Amino acid sequence: MNRGWPAALLAGGLLGFAAAAYPALWRDRCLNWGARDDEVARQMPGDKFLPAATVVTTRAIGVDAPAWAIWPWLVQMGSGRGGAYTYDWIENFFGLNMHSADEIVPELQDLAVGDELPLGKGQRMRVEVLEAEHALVVRSIDGAWVWSFGLYPQAPSTPGKCLTRLISRNRIRLPEAGPATSALWLFIMEPGSLVMERRMLHGIKDRAERLAETTRHQQLSLALRSLSAAPRSARAR
């Protein structure tokens, strides 16, 4: 008997077990990574645009920064714009033209409801909701995909911190498909979307926290310079 057969059988058995167990044991964690139960149940502004979605994901992360430091990174997202702050090489393998920006791009901040953002060569996303520093919702032109971002301030656990919950929700209507296509979505696309979106959320978090920290240092430096420049008599009052 070929010595490779036992290892192949074991690998096949483990793969089969993982596939069988994913819907029951891991799918909920995959679809709702980082989100609390109340965040999964929360109504978001984009829900009304696709109430009968086939797949809904709600993923979230805590950001040690105020909403104003997160918002500009969301506004400038998109193909040929600020990117998606995830794995650019994977995005660009599929022709999405994503180049994640590490700084705020002023000319990309003027976003309005009704604007259409490119997503690769064939897809476009229309801005449906734009509530500054609170909610951004985009919807595909065919209406089969709604992507919502929400910013929700939270009481910080550490004094001096300003925690904001960043929630990303995707609502997707899948076309009717056969078993093979359904399995591809379930076992490949769903876990793959977690890998990309987790990276994106961390990418936004890192950039926002860096912006907030830099701004705090600049404000403190400006205040100290103003104090130093003040006449001694004024400082003594």
XYZ file of N, CA, C and O in Angstrom, residues 15 17 28 32 36 73-75 77 79 91 98 102 128 170 173 189 222 226:
76
model
N -10.556 17.709 6.435
C -11.207 18.690 5.574
C -12.710 18.474 5.538
O -13.497 19.425 5.608
N -14.489 17.065 7.896
C -15.036 17.452 9.202
C -15.193 18.964 9.303
O -16.219 19.470 9.768
N -21.261 31.494 12.479
C -21.717 32.693 13.168
C -20.536 33.574 13.558
O -20.590 34.800 13.428
N -19.968 37.348 12.060
C -20.135 38.421 13.053
C -18.870 38.655 13.870
O -18.941 38.981 15.060
N -20.556 42.537 19.130
C -21.323 42.071 20.285
C -22.733 41.704 19.839
O -23.179 42.069 18.750
N -11.244 58.438 6.774
C -10.732 57.210 6.164
C -11.861 56.455 5.460
O -11.637 55.824 4.419
N -13.063 56.536 6.003
C -14.206 55.879 5.365
C -14.609 56.620 4.087
O -14.875 56.001 3.058
N -14.660 57.936 4.169
C -15.132 58.752 3.052
C -14.266 58.573 1.805
O -14.776 58.610 0.675
N -12.575 55.886 0.828
C -12.406 54.521 0.365
C -12.868 54.340 -1.084
O -13.733 55.070 -1.561
N -11.994 52.092 -5.167
C -11.033 51.826 -6.242
C -10.541 53.130 -6.854
O -11.344 54.021 -7.154
N -6.655 42.282 -3.552
C -7.656 43.085 -4.257
C -7.245 43.301 -5.722
O -8.078 43.171 -6.634
N -6.939 48.800 -6.041
C -6.934 49.302 -4.672
C -5.509 49.636 -4.233
O -4.598 48.809 -4.372
N -2.237 56.008 3.292
C -1.794 56.124 4.673
C -1.954 57.539 5.202
O -1.490 57.855 6.294
N -25.821 56.087 -0.537
C -27.241 56.210 -0.183
C -27.455 56.987 1.109
O -28.459 57.681 1.251
N -22.533 44.079 5.907
C -22.824 43.756 4.513
C -24.142 42.999 4.432
O -24.356 42.031 5.168
N -27.755 39.898 -1.492
C -28.764 39.018 -2.062
C -28.090 38.149 -3.125
O -27.683 38.628 -4.180
N -15.988 31.936 -0.026
C -16.223 33.373 -0.034
C -16.457 33.938 1.371
O -15.946 35.017 1.696
N 1.073 73.219 20.392
C 0.609 74.573 20.109
C 0.250 75.302 21.399
O 0.573 76.489 21.566
N 2.032 78.664 22.839
C 1.249 79.862 23.144
C 1.511 80.337 24.561
O 1.621 81.528 24.838
